[in-house]
mmCIF file of C-alpha atoms and ligand atoms in Angstrom:
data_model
loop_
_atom_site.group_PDB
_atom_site.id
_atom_site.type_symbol
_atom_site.label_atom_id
_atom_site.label_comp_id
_atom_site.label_asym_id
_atom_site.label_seq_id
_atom_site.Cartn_x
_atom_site.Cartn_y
_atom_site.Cartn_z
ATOM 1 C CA UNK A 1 120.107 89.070 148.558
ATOM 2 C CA UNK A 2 116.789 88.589 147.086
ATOM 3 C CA UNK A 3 115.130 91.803 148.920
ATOM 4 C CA UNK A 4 118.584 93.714 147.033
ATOM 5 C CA UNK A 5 117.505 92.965 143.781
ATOM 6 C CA UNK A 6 113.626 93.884 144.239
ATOM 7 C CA UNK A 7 114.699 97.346 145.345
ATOM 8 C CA UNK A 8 117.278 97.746 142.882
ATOM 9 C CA UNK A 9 115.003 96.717 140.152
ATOM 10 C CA UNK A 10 112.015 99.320 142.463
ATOM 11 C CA UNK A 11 114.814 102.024 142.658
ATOM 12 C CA UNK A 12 115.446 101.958 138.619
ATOM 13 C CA UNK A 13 112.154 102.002 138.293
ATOM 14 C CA UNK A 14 111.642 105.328 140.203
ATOM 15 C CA UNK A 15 114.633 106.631 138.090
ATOM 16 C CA UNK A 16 111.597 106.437 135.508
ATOM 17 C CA UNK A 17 114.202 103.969 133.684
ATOM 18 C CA UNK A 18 111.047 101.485 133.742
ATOM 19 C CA UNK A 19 108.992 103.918 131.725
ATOM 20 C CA UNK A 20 108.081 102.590 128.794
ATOM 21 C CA UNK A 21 109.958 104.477 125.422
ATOM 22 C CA UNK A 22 107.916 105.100 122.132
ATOM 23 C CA UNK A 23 110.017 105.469 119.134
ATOM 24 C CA UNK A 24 108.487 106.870 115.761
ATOM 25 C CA UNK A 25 110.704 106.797 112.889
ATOM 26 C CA UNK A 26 109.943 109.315 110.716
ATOM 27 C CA UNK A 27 110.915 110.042 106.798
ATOM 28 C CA UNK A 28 111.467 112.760 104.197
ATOM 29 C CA UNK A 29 108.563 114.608 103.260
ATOM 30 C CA UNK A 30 107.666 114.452 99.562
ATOM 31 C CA UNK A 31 105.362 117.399 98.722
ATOM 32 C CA UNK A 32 104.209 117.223 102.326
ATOM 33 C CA UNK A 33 103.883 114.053 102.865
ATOM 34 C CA UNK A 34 105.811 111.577 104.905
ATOM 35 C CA UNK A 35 106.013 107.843 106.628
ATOM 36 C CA UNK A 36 105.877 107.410 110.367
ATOM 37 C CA UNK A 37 106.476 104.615 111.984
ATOM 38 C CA UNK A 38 105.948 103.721 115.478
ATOM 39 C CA UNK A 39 108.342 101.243 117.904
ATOM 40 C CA UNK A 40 109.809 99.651 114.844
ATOM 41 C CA UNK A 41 106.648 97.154 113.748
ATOM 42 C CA UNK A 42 103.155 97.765 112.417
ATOM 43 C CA UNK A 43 101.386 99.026 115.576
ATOM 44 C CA UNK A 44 99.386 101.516 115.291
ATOM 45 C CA UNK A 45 94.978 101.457 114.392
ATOM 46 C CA UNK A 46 93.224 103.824 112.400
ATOM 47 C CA UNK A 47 92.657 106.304 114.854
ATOM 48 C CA UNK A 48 95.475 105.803 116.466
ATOM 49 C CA UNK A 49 97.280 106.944 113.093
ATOM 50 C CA UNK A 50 95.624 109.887 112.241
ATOM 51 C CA UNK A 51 96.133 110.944 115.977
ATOM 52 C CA UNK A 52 100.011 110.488 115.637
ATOM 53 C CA UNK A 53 99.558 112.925 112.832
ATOM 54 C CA UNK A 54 97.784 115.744 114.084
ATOM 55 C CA UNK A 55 100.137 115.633 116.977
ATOM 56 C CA UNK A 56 102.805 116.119 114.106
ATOM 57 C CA UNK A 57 100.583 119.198 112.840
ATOM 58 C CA UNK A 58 99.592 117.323 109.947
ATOM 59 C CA UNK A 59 96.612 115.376 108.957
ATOM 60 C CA UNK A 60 96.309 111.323 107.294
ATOM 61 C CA UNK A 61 97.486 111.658 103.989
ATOM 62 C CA UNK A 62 94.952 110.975 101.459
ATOM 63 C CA UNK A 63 95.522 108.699 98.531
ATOM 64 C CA UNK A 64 95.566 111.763 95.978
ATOM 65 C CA UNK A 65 98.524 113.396 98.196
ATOM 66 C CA UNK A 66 100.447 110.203 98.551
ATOM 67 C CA UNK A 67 100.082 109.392 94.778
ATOM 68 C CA UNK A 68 101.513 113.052 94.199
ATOM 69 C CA UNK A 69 104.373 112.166 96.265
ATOM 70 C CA UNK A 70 105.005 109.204 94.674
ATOM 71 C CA UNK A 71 105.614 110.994 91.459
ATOM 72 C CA UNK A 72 108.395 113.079 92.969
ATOM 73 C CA UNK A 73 109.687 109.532 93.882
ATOM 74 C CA UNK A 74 108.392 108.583 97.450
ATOM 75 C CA UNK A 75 108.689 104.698 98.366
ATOM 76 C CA UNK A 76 108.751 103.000 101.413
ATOM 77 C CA UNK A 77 108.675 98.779 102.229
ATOM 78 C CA UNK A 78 106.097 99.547 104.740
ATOM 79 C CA UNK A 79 102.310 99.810 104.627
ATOM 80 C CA UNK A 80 100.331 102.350 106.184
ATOM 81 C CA UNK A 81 97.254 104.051 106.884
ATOM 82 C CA UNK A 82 95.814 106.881 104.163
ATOM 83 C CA UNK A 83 92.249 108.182 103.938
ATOM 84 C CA UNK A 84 90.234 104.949 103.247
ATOM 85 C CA UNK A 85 92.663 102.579 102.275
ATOM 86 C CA UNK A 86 95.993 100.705 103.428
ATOM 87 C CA UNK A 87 98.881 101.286 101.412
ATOM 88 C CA UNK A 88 103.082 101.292 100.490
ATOM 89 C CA UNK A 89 103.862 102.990 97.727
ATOM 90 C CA UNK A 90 106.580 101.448 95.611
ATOM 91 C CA UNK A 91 108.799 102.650 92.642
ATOM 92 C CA UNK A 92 111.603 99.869 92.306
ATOM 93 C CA UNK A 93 110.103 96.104 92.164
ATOM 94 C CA UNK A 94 111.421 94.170 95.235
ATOM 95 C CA UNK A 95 109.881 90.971 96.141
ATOM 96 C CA UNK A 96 109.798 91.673 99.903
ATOM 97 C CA UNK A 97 107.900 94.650 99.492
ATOM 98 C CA UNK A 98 104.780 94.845 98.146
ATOM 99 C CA UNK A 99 105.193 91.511 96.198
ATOM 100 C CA UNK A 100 107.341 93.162 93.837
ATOM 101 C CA UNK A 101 104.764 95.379 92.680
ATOM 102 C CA UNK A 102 105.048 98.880 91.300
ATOM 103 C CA UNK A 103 102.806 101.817 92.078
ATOM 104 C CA UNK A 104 100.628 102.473 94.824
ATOM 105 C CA UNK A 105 100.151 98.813 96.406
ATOM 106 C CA UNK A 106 96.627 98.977 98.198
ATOM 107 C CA UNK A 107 95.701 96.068 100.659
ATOM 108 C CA UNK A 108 92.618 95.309 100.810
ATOM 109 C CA UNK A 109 90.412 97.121 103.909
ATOM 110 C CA UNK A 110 91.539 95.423 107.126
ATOM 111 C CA UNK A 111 89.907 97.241 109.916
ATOM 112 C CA UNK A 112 91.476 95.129 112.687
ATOM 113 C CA UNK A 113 94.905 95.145 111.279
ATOM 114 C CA UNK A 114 97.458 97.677 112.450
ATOM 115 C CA UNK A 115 100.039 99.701 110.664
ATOM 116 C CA UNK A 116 102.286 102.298 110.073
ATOM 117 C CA UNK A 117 101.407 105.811 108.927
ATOM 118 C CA UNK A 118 101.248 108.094 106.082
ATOM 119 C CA UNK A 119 101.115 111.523 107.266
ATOM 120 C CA UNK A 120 100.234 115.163 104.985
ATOM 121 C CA UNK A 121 102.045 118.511 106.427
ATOM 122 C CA UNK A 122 100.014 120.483 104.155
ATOM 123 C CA UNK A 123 102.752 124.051 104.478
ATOM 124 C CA UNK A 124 105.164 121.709 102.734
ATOM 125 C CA UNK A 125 105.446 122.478 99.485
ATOM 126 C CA UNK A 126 108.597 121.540 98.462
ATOM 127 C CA UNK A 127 109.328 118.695 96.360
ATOM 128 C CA UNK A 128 111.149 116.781 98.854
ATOM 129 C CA UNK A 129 112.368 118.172 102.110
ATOM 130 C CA UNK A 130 114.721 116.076 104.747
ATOM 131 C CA UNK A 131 114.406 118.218 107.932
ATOM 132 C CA UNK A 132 114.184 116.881 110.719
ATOM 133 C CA UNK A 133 111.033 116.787 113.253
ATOM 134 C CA UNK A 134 111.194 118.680 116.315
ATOM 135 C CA UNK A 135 108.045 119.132 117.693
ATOM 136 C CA UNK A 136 105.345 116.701 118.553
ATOM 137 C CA UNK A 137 101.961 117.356 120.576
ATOM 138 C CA UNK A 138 101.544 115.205 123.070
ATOM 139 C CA UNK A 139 98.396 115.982 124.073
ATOM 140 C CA UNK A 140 96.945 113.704 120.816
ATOM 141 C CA UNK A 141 98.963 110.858 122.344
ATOM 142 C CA UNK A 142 98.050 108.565 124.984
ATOM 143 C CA UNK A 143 100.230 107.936 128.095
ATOM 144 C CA UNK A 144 103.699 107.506 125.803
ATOM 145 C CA UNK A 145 106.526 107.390 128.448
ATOM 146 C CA UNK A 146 108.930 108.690 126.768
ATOM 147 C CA UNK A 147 109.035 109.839 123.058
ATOM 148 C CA UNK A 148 111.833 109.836 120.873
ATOM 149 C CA UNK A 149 111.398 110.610 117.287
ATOM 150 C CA UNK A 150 114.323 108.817 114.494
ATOM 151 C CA UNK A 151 114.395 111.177 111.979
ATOM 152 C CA UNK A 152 115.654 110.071 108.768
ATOM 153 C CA UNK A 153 118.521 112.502 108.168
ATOM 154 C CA UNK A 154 120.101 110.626 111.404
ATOM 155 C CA UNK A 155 119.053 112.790 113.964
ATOM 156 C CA UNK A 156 116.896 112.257 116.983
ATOM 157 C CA UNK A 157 114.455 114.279 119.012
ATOM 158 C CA UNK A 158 113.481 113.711 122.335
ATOM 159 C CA UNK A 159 110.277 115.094 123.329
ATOM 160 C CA UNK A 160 111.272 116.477 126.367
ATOM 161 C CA UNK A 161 112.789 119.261 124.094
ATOM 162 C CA UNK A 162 116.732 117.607 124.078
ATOM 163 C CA UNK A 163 118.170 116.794 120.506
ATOM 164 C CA UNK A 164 121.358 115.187 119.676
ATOM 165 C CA UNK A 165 122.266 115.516 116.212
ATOM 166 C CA UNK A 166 123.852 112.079 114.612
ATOM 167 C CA UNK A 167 122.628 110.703 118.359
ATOM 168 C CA UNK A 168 121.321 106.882 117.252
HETATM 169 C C1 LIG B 201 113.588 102.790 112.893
HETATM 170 O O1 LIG B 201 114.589 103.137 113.797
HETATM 171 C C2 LIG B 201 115.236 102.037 114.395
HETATM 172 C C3 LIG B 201 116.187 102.546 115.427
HETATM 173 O O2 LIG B 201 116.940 103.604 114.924
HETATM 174 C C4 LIG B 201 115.921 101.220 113.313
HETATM 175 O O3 LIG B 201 116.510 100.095 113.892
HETATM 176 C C5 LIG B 201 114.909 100.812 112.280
HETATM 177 O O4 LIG B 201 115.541 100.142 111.209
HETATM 178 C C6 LIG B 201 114.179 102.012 111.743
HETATM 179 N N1 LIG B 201 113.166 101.584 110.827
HETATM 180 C C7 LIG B 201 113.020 102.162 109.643
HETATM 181 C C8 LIG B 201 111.910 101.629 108.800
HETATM 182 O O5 LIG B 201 113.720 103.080 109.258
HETATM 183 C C1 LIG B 202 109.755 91.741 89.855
HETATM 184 O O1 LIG B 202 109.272 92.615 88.866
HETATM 185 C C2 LIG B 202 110.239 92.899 87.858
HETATM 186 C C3 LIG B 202 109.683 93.981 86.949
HETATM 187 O O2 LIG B 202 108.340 93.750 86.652
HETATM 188 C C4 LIG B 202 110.595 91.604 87.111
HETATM 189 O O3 LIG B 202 111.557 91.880 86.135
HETATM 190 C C5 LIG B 202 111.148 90.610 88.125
HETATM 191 O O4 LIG B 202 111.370 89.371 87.509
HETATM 192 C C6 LIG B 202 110.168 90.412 89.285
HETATM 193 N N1 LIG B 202 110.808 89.610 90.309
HETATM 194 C C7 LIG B 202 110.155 88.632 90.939
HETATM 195 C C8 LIG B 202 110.922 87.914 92.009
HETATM 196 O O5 LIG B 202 108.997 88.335 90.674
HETATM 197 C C1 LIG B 203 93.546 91.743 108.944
HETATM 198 O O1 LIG B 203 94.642 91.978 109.825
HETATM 199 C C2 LIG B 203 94.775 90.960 110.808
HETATM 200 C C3 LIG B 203 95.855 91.385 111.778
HETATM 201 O O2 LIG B 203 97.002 91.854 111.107
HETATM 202 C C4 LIG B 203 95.098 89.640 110.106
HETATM 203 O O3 LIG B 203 95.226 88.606 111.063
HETATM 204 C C5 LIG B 203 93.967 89.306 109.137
HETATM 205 O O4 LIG B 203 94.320 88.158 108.403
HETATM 206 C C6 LIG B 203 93.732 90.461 108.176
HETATM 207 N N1 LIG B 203 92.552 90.206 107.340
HETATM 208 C C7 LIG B 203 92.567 90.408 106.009
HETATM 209 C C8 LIG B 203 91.275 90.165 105.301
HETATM 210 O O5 LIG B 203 93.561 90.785 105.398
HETATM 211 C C1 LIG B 204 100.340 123.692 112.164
HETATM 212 O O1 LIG B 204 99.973 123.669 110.798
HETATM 213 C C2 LIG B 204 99.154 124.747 110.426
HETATM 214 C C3 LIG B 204 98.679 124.532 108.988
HETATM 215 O O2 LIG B 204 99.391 123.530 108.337
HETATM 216 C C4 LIG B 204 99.955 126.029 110.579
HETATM 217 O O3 LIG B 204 99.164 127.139 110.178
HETATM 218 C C5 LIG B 204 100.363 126.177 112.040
HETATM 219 O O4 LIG B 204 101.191 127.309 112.180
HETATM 220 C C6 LIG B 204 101.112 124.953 112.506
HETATM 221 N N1 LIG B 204 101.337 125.024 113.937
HETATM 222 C C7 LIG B 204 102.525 124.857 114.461
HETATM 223 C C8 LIG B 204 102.606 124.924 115.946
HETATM 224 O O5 LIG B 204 103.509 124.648 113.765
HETATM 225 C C1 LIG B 205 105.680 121.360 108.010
HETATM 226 O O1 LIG B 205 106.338 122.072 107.008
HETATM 227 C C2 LIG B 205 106.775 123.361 107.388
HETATM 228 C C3 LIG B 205 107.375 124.026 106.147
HETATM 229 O O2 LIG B 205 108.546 123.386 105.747
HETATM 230 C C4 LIG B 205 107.767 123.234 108.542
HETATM 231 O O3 LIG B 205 108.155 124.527 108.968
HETATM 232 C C5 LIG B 205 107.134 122.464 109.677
HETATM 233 O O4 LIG B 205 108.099 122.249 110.700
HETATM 234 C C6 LIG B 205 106.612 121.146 109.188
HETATM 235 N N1 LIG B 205 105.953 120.450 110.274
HETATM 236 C C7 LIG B 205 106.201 119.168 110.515
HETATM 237 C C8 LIG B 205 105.445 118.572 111.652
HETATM 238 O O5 LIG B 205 106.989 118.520 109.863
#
């Protein structure tokens, strides 16, 4: 009985339904820029942010870009990596998020910490645009498993090219 469930649990495994899955949530773009987050908690470094965005086509947002998008009304609960700092940027005071503050909340420089993303598709130049992501380059990633990308419009991508609209 024993030996049944070790190659059940090696035959699943083959099915590649071991693999590990990387989810990135990912919002609307405001002038460009947008949030990604990746597996649902802060987890990514530095590096490993700015990566995530090239493989997006886009680069780390800088704080100038983000503070554009803010204007046009861009706030997330989340912080995340820009060009030299560590940020959320915040438009409604809410307790839980950012200690209620307004503006662009900076925390100070961690460089151990890890976070979420802030991302800059500089050919964006509407105001705000909701379409979803269908691309992503794995080649910036490391080993990934499989990638799904949560767009914010409801929709999900799978990077193997499938995409179920509404599909959560
Ligand atoms: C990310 O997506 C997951 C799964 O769809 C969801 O549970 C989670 O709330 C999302 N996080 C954000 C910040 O949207
Ligand atoms: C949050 O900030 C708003 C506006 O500044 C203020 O009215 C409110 O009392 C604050 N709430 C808390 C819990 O500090
Ligand atoms: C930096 O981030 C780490 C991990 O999140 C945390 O334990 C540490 O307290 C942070 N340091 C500062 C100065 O915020
Ligand atoms: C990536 O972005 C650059 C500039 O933003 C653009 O010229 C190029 O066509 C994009 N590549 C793809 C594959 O979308
Ligand atoms: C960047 O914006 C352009 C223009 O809207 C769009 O065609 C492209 O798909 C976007 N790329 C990403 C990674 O969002």
């Amino acid at each position: 009985m024993a030996s049944f469930y070790v190659w059940a649990t090696f035959g699943l495994c083959l099915l590649k339904l071991c693999l590990t899955k990387t989810q990135f949530n990912v919002s609307c773009k405001y002038r460009g820029v947008f949030h990604v987050e990746k597996n649902g908690r802060y987890s990514l470094t530095r590096t490993e942010a700015a990566d995530l965005c090239r493989a997006l086509n886009s680069t780390l947002s800088t704080l100038e870009q983000l503070e554009k998008a803010h204007e046009l009304g861009f706030e997330t609960c989340r912080y995340g990596f820009v060009v030299g700092y560590i940020v959320i940027p915040r438009i409604n005071p809410y307790h839980l998020c950012a200690a209620n503050h307004t503006g662009i909340y900076k925390l100070s420089a961690n460089t151990t910490g890890r976070y979420d993303a802030y991302c800059y598709n500089a050919t964006e130049t509407r105001d705000k645009a909701c379409e979803p992501i269908e691309r992503i380059d794995t080649s910036f990633l490391s080993n990934q498993g499989e990638i799904v990308i949560d767009n914010e419009d409801g929709s999900r991508y799978n990077a193997d090219g499938t995409r179920h609209s509404g599909d959560k």
